[in-house]
Amino acid sequence: MPLVDSGILEDLEEQLDGAELALRFARDYAAMWDQRYRRLALAVENQDRASALDAIISLRITSAMVGGLRLARLAEMLETVIRQGDFGQGQAMMGRVAEHGDRTVSELQANYILKNE
């Protein structure tokens, strides 16, 4: 499974009637990654179920929308863990979330954002 599926970005361009809005969405996604991760990490660390679920669902959906399928799948797994109340396992998964998120954003920037600006 690729970090970023370019076919999904092409579909997003079609759904939004052009590349401009899709590119803006991808740029915003990349720009918000650090903030999104910090919010999730804090909620998991504090064992705040509602905030953690809000953050992880947002991450899962937006990652899938930009083609970040690995990160979306990892977010789905973390969501399941949080719903089960296993914050210890959730905290253990945060390193992988950070790594996949950083790599997803880097690939999105290199292979989509910079190529389309």
PDB file of C-alpha atoms in Angstrom:
ATOM      1  CA  MET A   1       0.000   0.000   0.000  1.00  0.00           C
ATOM      2  CA  PRO A   2       1.526   3.359  -1.004  1.00  0.00           C
ATOM      3  CA  LEU A   3       1.941   6.170   1.489  1.00  0.00           C
ATOM      4  CA  VAL A   4      -0.057   8.424  -0.838  1.00  0.00           C
ATOM      5  CA  ASP A   5      -2.336   7.052  -3.549  1.00  0.00           C
ATOM      6  CA  SER A   6      -2.224   9.564  -6.414  1.00  0.00           C
ATOM      7  CA  GLY A   7      -5.416   8.098  -7.879  1.00  0.00           C
ATOM      8  CA  ILE A   8      -7.360   9.328  -4.872  1.00  0.00           C
ATOM      9  CA  LEU A   9      -5.972  12.828  -5.381  1.00  0.00           C
ATOM     10  CA  GLU A  10      -7.022  12.677  -9.035  1.00  0.00           C
ATOM     11  CA  ASP A  11     -10.519  11.640  -7.945  1.00  0.00           C
ATOM     12  CA  LEU A  12     -10.579  14.535  -5.473  1.00  0.00           C
ATOM     13  CA  GLU A  13      -9.655  16.931  -8.282  1.00  0.00           C
ATOM     14  CA  GLU A  14     -12.577  15.615 -10.348  1.00  0.00           C
ATOM     15  CA  GLN A  15     -15.002  15.853  -7.431  1.00  0.00           C
ATOM     16  CA  LEU A  16     -13.929  19.438  -6.761  1.00  0.00           C
ATOM     17  CA  ASP A  17     -14.059  20.414 -10.460  1.00  0.00           C
ATOM     18  CA  GLY A  18     -10.341  21.058 -10.808  1.00  0.00           C
ATOM     19  CA  ALA A  19      -6.955  20.864  -9.205  1.00  0.00           C
ATOM     20  CA  GLU A  20      -7.033  24.224  -7.420  1.00  0.00           C
ATOM     21  CA  LEU A  21      -9.305  23.217  -4.521  1.00  0.00           C
ATOM     22  CA  ALA A  22      -7.718  19.772  -4.229  1.00  0.00           C
ATOM     23  CA  LEU A  23      -4.275  21.385  -4.071  1.00  0.00           C
ATOM     24  CA  ARG A  24      -5.467  23.815  -1.401  1.00  0.00           C
ATOM     25  CA  PHE A  25      -6.914  20.930   0.616  1.00  0.00           C
ATOM     26  CA  ALA A  26      -3.624  19.004   0.329  1.00  0.00           C
ATOM     27  CA  ARG A  27      -1.614  22.085   1.364  1.00  0.00           C
ATOM     28  CA  ASP A  28      -3.881  22.672   4.361  1.00  0.00           C
ATOM     29  CA  TYR A  29      -3.633  19.002   5.330  1.00  0.00           C
ATOM     30  CA  ALA A  30       0.182  19.160   5.238  1.00  0.00           C
ATOM     31  CA  ALA A  31       0.299  22.477   7.104  1.00  0.00           C
ATOM     32  CA  MET A  32      -1.982  21.183   9.859  1.00  0.00           C
ATOM     33  CA  TRP A  33      -0.209  17.854  10.393  1.00  0.00           C
ATOM     34  CA  ASP A  34       1.878  18.941  13.415  1.00  0.00           C
ATOM     35  CA  GLN A  35      -1.109  20.570  15.117  1.00  0.00           C
ATOM     36  CA  ARG A  36      -3.330  17.576  14.381  1.00  0.00           C
ATOM     37  CA  TYR A  37      -0.727  15.153  15.759  1.00  0.00           C
ATOM     38  CA  ARG A  38      -0.123  17.191  18.939  1.00  0.00           C
ATOM     39  CA  ARG A  39      -3.858  17.372  19.615  1.00  0.00           C
ATOM     40  CA  LEU A  40      -4.204  13.607  19.221  1.00  0.00           C
ATOM     41  CA  ALA A  41      -1.097  12.810  21.277  1.00  0.00           C
ATOM     42  CA  LEU A  42      -2.246  15.045  24.134  1.00  0.00           C
ATOM     43  CA  ALA A  43      -5.719  13.491  24.160  1.00  0.00           C
ATOM     44  CA  VAL A  44      -4.281   9.966  24.187  1.00  0.00           C
ATOM     45  CA  GLU A  45      -1.752  10.862  26.895  1.00  0.00           C
ATOM     46  CA  ASN A  46      -4.501  12.412  29.042  1.00  0.00           C
ATOM     47  CA  GLN A  47      -6.798   9.461  28.343  1.00  0.00           C
ATOM     48  CA  ASP A  48      -9.462  11.874  27.103  1.00  0.00           C
ATOM     49  CA  ARG A  49     -11.634   9.482  25.107  1.00  0.00           C
ATOM     50  CA  ALA A  50     -13.913  12.097  23.506  1.00  0.00           C
ATOM     51  CA  SER A  51     -11.051  14.350  22.381  1.00  0.00           C
ATOM     52  CA  ALA A  52      -8.972  11.397  21.207  1.00  0.00           C
ATOM     53  CA  LEU A  53     -11.843  10.032  19.123  1.00  0.00           C
ATOM     54  CA  ASP A  54     -12.567  13.460  17.648  1.00  0.00           C
ATOM     55  CA  ALA A  55      -8.909  13.896  16.697  1.00  0.00           C
ATOM     56  CA  ILE A  56      -8.402  10.387  15.325  1.00  0.00           C
ATOM     57  CA  ILE A  57     -11.612  10.394  13.272  1.00  0.00           C
ATOM     58  CA  SER A  58     -10.598  13.727  11.755  1.00  0.00           C
ATOM     59  CA  LEU A  59      -7.136  12.339  10.990  1.00  0.00           C
ATOM     60  CA  ARG A  60      -8.554   9.144   9.481  1.00  0.00           C
ATOM     61  CA  ILE A  61     -11.007  10.925   7.193  1.00  0.00           C
ATOM     62  CA  THR A  62      -8.690  13.696   5.996  1.00  0.00           C
ATOM     63  CA  SER A  63      -5.817  11.267   5.451  1.00  0.00           C
ATOM     64  CA  ALA A  64      -8.030   9.085   3.288  1.00  0.00           C
ATOM     65  CA  MET A  65      -9.191  12.150   1.327  1.00  0.00           C
ATOM     66  CA  VAL A  66      -5.600  13.059   0.364  1.00  0.00           C
ATOM     67  CA  GLY A  67      -4.746   9.459  -0.460  1.00  0.00           C
ATOM     68  CA  GLY A  68      -2.794   8.779   2.736  1.00  0.00           C
ATOM     69  CA  LEU A  69      -4.061   5.225   2.934  1.00  0.00           C
ATOM     70  CA  ARG A  70      -1.445   3.796   5.314  1.00  0.00           C
ATOM     71  CA  LEU A  71      -1.980   6.606   7.788  1.00  0.00           C
ATOM     72  CA  ALA A  72      -5.758   6.310   7.426  1.00  0.00           C
ATOM     73  CA  ARG A  73      -5.526   2.567   8.135  1.00  0.00           C
ATOM     74  CA  LEU A  74      -3.299   3.161  11.159  1.00  0.00           C
ATOM     75  CA  ALA A  75      -5.750   5.808  12.387  1.00  0.00           C
ATOM     76  CA  GLU A  76      -8.567   3.293  12.016  1.00  0.00           C
ATOM     77  CA  MET A  77      -6.636   0.801  14.148  1.00  0.00           C
ATOM     78  CA  LEU A  78      -5.928   3.475  16.775  1.00  0.00           C
ATOM     79  CA  GLU A  79      -9.601   4.454  16.777  1.00  0.00           C
ATOM     80  CA  THR A  80     -10.531   0.848  17.594  1.00  0.00           C
ATOM     81  CA  VAL A  81      -8.000   0.762  20.442  1.00  0.00           C
ATOM     82  CA  ILE A  82      -9.323   4.042  21.876  1.00  0.00           C
ATOM     83  CA  ARG A  83     -12.940   2.879  21.610  1.00  0.00           C
ATOM     84  CA  GLN A  84     -11.908  -0.182  23.633  1.00  0.00           C
ATOM     85  CA  GLY A  85     -10.408   2.136  26.262  1.00  0.00           C
ATOM     86  CA  ASP A  86      -6.870   0.771  25.877  1.00  0.00           C
ATOM     87  CA  PHE A  87      -4.939   4.011  26.223  1.00  0.00           C
ATOM     88  CA  GLY A  88      -1.713   2.148  27.015  1.00  0.00           C
ATOM     89  CA  GLN A  89      -1.832   0.512  23.589  1.00  0.00           C
ATOM     90  CA  GLY A  90      -2.904   3.848  22.116  1.00  0.00           C
ATOM     91  CA  GLN A  91       0.170   5.548  23.570  1.00  0.00           C
ATOM     92  CA  ALA A  92       2.340   2.739  22.219  1.00  0.00           C
ATOM     93  CA  MET A  93       0.943   3.367  18.725  1.00  0.00           C
ATOM     94  CA  MET A  94       1.657   7.106  18.712  1.00  0.00           C
ATOM     95  CA  GLY A  95       5.258   6.687  17.518  1.00  0.00           C
ATOM     96  CA  ARG A  96       4.023   4.867  14.413  1.00  0.00           C
ATOM     97  CA  VAL A  97       1.354   7.520  13.873  1.00  0.00           C
ATOM     98  CA  ALA A  98       4.032  10.242  14.020  1.00  0.00           C
ATOM     99  CA  GLU A  99       6.314   8.363  11.627  1.00  0.00           C
ATOM    100  CA  HIS A 100       3.585   7.553   9.107  1.00  0.00           C
ATOM    101  CA  GLY A 101       2.221  11.087   9.348  1.00  0.00           C
ATOM    102  CA  ASP A 102       5.600  12.705   8.726  1.00  0.00           C
ATOM    103  CA  ARG A 103       6.297  10.393   5.790  1.00  0.00           C
ATOM    104  CA  THR A 104       2.812  10.924   4.345  1.00  0.00           C
ATOM    105  CA  VAL A 105       3.170  14.704   4.501  1.00  0.00           C
ATOM    106  CA  SER A 106       6.664  14.551   2.944  1.00  0.00           C
ATOM    107  CA  GLU A 107       5.443  12.396   0.076  1.00  0.00           C
ATOM    108  CA  LEU A 108       2.339  14.526  -0.421  1.00  0.00           C
ATOM    109  CA  GLN A 109       4.482  17.662  -0.590  1.00  0.00           C
ATOM    110  CA  ALA A 110       7.096  16.180  -2.932  1.00  0.00           C
ATOM    111  CA  ASN A 111       4.821  14.275  -5.282  1.00  0.00           C
ATOM    112  CA  TYR A 112       1.685  16.396  -5.365  1.00  0.00           C
ATOM    113  CA  ILE A 113       1.866  19.840  -3.786  1.00  0.00           C
ATOM    114  CA  LEU A 114       5.202  20.986  -5.253  1.00  0.00           C
ATOM    115  CA  LYS A 115       4.441  19.428  -8.639  1.00  0.00           C
ATOM    116  CA  ASN A 116       1.119  21.257  -8.927  1.00  0.00           C
ATOM    117  CA  GLU A 117       1.957  24.722  -7.610  1.00  0.00           C
TER     118      GLU A 117
END
